[in-house]
Protein backbone atom coordinates (compact mmCIF):
# COMPACT_ATOMS: atom_id res chain seq x y z
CA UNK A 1 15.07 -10.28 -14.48
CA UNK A 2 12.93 -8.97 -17.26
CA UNK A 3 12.60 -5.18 -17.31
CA UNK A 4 8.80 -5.38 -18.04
CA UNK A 5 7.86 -7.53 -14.58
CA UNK A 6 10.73 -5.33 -12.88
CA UNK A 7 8.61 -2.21 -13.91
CA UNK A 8 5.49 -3.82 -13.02
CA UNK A 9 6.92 -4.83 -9.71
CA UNK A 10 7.53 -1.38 -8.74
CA UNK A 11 4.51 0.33 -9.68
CA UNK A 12 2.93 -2.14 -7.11
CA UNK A 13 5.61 -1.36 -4.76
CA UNK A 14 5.13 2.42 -5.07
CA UNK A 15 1.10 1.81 -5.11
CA UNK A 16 1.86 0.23 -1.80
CA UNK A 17 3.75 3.16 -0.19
CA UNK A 18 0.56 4.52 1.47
CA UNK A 19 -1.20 3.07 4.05
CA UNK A 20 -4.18 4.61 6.51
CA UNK A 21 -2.73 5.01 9.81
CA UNK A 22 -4.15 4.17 13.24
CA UNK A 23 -6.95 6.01 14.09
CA UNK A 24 -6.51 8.50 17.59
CA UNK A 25 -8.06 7.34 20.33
CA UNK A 26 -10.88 8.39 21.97
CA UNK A 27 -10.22 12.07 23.71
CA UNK A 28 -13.50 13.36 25.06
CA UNK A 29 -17.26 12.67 25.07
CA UNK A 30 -17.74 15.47 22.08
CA UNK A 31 -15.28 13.71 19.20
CA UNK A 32 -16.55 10.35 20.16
CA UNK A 33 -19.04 10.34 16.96
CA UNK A 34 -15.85 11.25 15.03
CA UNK A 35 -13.21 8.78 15.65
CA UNK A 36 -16.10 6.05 15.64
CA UNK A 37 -16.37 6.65 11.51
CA UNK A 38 -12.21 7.15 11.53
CA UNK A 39 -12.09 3.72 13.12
CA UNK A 40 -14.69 2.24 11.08
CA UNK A 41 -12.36 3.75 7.63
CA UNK A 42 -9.42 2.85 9.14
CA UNK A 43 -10.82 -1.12 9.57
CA UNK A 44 -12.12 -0.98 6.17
CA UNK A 45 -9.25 0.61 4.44
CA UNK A 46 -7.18 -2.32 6.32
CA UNK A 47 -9.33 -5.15 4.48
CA UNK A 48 -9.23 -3.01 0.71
CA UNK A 49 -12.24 -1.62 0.98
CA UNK A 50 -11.38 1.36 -0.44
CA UNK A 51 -14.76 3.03 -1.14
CA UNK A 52 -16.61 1.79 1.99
CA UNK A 53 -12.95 3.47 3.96
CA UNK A 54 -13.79 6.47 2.15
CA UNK A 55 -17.28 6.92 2.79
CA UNK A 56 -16.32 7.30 6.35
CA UNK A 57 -13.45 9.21 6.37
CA UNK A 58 -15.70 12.06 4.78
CA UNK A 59 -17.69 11.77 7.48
CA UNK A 60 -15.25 11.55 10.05
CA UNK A 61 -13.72 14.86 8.39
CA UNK A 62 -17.17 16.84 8.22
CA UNK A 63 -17.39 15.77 12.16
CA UNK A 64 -13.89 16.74 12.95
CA UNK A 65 -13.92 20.08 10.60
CA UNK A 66 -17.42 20.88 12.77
CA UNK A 67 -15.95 20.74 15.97
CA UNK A 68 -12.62 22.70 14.67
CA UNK A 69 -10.48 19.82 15.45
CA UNK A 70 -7.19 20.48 13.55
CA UNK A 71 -5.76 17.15 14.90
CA UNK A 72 -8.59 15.53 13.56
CA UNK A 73 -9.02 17.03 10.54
CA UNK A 74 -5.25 16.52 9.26
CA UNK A 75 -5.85 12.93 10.95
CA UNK A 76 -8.82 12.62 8.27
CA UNK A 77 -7.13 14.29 5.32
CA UNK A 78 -4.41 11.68 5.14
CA UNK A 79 -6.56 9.09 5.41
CA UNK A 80 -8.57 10.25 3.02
CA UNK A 81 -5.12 11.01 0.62
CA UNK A 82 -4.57 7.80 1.30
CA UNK A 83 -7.68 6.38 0.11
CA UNK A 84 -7.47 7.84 -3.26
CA UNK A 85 -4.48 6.59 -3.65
CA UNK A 86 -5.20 3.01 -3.33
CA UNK A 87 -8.03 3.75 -6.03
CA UNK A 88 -4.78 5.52 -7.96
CA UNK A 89 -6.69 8.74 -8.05
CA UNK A 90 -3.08 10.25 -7.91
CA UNK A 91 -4.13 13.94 -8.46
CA UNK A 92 -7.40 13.74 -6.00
CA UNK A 93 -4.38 12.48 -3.85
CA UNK A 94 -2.17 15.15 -3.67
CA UNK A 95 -4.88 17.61 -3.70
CA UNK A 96 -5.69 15.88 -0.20
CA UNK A 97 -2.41 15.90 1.19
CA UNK A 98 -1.86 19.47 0.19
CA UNK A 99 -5.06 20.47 2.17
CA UNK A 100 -3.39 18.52 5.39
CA UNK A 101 -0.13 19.91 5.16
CA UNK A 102 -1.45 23.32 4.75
CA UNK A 103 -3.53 22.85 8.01
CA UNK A 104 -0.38 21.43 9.80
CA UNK A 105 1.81 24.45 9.36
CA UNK A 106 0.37 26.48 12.41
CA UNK A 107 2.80 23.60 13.92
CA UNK A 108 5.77 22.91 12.08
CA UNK A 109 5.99 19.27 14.49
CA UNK A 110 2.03 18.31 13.81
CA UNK A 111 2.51 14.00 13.49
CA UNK A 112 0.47 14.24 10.68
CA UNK A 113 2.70 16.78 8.63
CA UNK A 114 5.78 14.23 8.39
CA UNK A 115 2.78 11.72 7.10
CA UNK A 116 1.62 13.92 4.27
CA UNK A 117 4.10 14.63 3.26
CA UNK A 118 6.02 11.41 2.90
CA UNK A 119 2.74 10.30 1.25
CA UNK A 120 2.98 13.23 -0.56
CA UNK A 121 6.01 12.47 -2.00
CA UNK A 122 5.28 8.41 -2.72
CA UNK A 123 2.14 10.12 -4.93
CA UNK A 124 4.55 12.38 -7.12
CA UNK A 125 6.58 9.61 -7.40
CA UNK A 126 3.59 7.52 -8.85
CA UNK A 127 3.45 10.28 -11.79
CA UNK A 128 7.00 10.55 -11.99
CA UNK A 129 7.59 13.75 -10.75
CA UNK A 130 10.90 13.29 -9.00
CA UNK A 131 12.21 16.42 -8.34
CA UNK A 132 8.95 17.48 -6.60
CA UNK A 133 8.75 14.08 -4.26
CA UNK A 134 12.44 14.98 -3.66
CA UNK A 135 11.25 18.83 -2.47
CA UNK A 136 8.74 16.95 0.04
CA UNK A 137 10.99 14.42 1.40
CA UNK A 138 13.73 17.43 2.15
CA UNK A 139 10.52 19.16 3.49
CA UNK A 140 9.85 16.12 6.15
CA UNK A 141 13.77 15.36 7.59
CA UNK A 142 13.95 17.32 10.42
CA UNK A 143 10.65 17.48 11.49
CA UNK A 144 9.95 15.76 14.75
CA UNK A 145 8.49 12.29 14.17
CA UNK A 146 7.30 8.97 15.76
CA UNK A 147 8.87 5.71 14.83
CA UNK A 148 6.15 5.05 12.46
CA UNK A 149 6.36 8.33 11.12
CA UNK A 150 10.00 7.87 10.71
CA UNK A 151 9.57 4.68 9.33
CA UNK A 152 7.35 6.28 6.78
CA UNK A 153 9.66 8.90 5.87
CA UNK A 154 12.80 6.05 5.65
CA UNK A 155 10.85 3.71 3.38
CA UNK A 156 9.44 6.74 1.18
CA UNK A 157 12.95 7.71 0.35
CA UNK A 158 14.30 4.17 0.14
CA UNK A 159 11.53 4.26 -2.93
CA UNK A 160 12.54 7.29 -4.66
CA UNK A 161 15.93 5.80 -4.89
CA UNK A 162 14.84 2.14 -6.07
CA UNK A 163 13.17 4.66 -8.71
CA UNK A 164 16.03 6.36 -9.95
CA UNK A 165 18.33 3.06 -9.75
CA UNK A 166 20.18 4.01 -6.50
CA UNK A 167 20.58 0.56 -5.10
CA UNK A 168 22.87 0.50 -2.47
CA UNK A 169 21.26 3.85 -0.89
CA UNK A 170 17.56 2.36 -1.14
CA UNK A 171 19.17 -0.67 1.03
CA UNK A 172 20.42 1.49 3.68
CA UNK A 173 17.25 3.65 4.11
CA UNK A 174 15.39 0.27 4.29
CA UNK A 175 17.37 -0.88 6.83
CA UNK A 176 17.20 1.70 9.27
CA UNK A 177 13.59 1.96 8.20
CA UNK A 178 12.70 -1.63 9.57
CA UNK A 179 15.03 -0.71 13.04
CA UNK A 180 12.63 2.19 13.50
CA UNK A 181 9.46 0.08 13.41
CA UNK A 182 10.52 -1.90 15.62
CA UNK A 183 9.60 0.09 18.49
CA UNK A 184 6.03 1.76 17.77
CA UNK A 185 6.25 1.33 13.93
CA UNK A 186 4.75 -1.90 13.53
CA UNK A 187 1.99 -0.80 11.35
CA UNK A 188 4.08 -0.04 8.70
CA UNK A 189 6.71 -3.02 8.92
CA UNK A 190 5.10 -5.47 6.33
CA UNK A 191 5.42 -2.71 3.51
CA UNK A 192 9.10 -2.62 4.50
CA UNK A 193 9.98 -6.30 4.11
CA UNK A 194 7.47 -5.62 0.29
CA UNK A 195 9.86 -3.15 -0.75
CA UNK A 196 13.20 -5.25 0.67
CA UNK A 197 11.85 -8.03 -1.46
CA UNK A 198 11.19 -5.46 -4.27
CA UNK A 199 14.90 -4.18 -4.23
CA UNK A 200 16.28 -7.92 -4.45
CA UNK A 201 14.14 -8.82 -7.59
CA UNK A 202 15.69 -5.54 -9.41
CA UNK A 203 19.24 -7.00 -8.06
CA UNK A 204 18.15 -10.11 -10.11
CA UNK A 205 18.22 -12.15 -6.64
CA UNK A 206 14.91 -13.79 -6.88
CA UNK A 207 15.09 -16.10 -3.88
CA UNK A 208 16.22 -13.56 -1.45
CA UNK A 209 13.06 -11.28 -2.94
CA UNK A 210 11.35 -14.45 -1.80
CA UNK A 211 12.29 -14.47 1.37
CA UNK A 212 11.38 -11.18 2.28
CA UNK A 213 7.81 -11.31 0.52
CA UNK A 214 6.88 -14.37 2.96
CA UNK A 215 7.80 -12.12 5.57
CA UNK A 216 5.80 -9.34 4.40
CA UNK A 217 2.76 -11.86 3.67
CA UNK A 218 3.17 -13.81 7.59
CA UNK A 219 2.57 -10.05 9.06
CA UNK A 220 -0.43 -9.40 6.75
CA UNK A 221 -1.86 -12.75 7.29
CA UNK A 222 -1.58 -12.45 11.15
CA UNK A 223 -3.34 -8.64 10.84
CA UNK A 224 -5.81 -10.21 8.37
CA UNK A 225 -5.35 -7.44 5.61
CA UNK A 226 -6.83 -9.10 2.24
CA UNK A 227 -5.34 -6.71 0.08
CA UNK A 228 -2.13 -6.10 1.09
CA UNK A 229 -2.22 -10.50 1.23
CA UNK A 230 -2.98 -10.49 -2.15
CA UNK A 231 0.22 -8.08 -3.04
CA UNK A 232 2.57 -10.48 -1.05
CA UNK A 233 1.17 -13.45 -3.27
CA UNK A 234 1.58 -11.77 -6.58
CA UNK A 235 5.38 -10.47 -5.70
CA UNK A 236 5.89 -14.46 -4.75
CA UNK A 237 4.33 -15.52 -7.75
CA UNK A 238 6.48 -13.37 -9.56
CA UNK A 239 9.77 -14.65 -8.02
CA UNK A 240 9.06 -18.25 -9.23
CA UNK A 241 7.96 -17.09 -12.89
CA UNK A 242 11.15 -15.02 -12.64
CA UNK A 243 13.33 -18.12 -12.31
CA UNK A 244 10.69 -20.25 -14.81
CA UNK A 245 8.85 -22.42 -12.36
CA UNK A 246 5.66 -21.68 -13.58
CA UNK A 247 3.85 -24.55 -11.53
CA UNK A 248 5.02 -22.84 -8.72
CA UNK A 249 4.23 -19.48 -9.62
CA UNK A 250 0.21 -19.88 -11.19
CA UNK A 251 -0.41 -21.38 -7.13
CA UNK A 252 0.36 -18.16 -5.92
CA UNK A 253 -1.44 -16.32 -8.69
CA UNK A 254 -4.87 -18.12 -8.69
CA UNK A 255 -4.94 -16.96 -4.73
CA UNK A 256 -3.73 -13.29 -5.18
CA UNK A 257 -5.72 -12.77 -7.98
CA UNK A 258 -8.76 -15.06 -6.00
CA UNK A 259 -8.75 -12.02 -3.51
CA UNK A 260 -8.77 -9.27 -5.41
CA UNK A 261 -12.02 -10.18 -7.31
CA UNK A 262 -13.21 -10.77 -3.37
CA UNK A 263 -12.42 -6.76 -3.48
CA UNK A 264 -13.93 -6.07 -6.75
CA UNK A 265 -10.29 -4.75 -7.61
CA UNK A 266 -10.99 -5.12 -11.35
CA UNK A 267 -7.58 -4.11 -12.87
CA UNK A 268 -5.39 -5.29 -10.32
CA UNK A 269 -7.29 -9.22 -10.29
CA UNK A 270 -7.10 -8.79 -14.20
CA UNK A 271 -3.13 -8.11 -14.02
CA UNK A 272 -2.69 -10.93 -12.47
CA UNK A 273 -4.96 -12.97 -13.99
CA UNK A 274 -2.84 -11.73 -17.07
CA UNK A 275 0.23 -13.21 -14.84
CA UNK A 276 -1.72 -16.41 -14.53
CA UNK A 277 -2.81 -17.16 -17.73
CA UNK A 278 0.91 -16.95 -19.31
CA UNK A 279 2.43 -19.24 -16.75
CA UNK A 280 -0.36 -21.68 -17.10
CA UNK A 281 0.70 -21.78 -21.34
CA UNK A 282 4.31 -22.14 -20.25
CA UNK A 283 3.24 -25.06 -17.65
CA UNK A 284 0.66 -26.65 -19.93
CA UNK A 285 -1.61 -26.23 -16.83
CA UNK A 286 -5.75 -25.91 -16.45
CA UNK A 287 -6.52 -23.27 -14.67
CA UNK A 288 -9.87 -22.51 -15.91
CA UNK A 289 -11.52 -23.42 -13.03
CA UNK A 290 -9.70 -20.67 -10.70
CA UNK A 291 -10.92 -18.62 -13.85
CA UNK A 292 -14.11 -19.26 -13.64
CA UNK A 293 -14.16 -18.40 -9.52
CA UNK A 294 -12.09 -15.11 -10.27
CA UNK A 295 -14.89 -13.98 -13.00
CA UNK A 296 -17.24 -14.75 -11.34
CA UNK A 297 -17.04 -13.09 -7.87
CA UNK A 298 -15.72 -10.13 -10.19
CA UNK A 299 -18.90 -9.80 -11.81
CA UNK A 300 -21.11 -10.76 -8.82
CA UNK A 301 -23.27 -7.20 -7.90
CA UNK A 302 -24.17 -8.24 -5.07
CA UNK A 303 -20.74 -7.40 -2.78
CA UNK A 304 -17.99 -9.44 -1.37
CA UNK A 305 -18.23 -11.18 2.57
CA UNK A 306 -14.91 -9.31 2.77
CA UNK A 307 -16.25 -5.93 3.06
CA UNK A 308 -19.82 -6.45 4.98
């Protein structure tokens, strides 16, 4: 496979490590103001509506930080880690998970401590800073988790060692990542089959990658998460330009990329527009109408149906 869409391939992959998790239920009459804006993040962050999500996940942490809600606090501090690292604000990031993990330490088995700081760790890995994601990761193993958590945790360190060419390890940690989602870590099990598909490509095995991506992209399509959609179509796209069937592979892109300009995602719709364009010249295909829809919902002011 070619080393420069194998590189590109992971940087998606690792941009895809995070993901906002569900938010608590409702507890008591007083935090009911609170976990309505972690709820409304948490829906928006879902669709890749990254700065409407974070808008009210600084609310939700004001309201929980008011009331001296640790739970809720740390519960608002990931997401909003997580948030800035969709918008690959890296350093805001880590700065965020830092805060939650330093509130978590009064209890060394807080849920949301295993969270930060496998997030933690998928943001240092973003910057290349292996030996500090490596620190976290030992920092999360034998804290107590929940499948999802544990999930997390499985699929963050099945990434650091697709990073640093460790194969056959990356494999195993996926697998027993996808056994623990499936009891209670369901949220997280579409990211799993992404980086499965992810590991293939780098193994040069383009229609087993496949495979896995329409997995990832049936979950996502049933949960109605644009964003993470538009991920699954691009990694497909890539596995037919991988293996030259470019006719094949500009379908995929015109949608992927389609939905990202929905999301006003400016440099991820213009990578893969950048995808497009190159298989169209290989093809000797028009795509200049899908063009025109992509630029123009990208430089439409007015919003996107997607995130009203």
């Amino acid at each position: 496979m070619d080393r420069k869409l194998s590189s590109l391939l992971l940087v998606i992959l690792i941009c895809s490590a995070c993901a906002a998790g569900p938010a608590p239920q409702r507890v008591s009459e007083q935090t009911r103001n609170s976990i309505y804006y972690l709820n409304q993040g948490t829906e928006l962050f879902a669709r890749g509506c990254y700065l409407r999500a974070m808008d009210y996940f600084l609310d939700a942490h004001q309201l929980f930080s008011a009331a001296d809600d640790r739970a809720g606090v740390i519960q608002a501090l990931n997401s909003i880690g997580d948030t800035y690292f969709r918008l690959d604000d890296m350093e805001s990031a880590l700065r965020v998970y830092g805060d939650a993990i330093d509130l978590s330490q009064a209890d060394t088995h807080h849920p949301g401590l295993a969270r930060a700081l496998s997030n933690q760790a998928a943001a240092l890995m973003n910057l290349n800073r292996g030996r500090e994601a490596r620190l976290a990761l030992d920092r999360a193993a034998d804290l107590k988790k929940t499948n999802g958590e544990q999930a997390l945790y499985l699929k963050t360190l099945a990434l650091g060692c697709i990073h640093e060419g460790q194969h056959d390890r990356a494999r195993d940690y996926l697998e027993a990542a996808l056994e623990a989602s499936g009891s209670g870590g369901e949220d997280i099990l579409s990211s799993i089959y992404f980086a499965m598909g992810h590991l293939f490509m780098q193994n040069n095995q383009p229609d087993q990658a496949r495979s896995r991506f329409d997995q990832a992209l049936a979950l996502d399509r049933a949960k109605h998460v644009p964003h993470d959609i538009a991920r699954d179509l691009e990694a497909i796209g890539m596995t037919y330009a991988a293996v030259d069937q470019h006719l094949r592979a500009i379908d995929f892109f015109k949608r992927s990329a389609k939905i990202y300009a929905l999301l006003k995602d400016t440099r991820r719709a213009q990578t893969v527009v950048s995808h497009l364009e190159k298989s169209a010249r290989l093809a000797d295909a028009d795509v200049e109408t899908s063009l025109f829809w992509i630029h123009t919902w990208l430089s439409d002011k007015t919003g996107s149906a997607i995130c009203d």
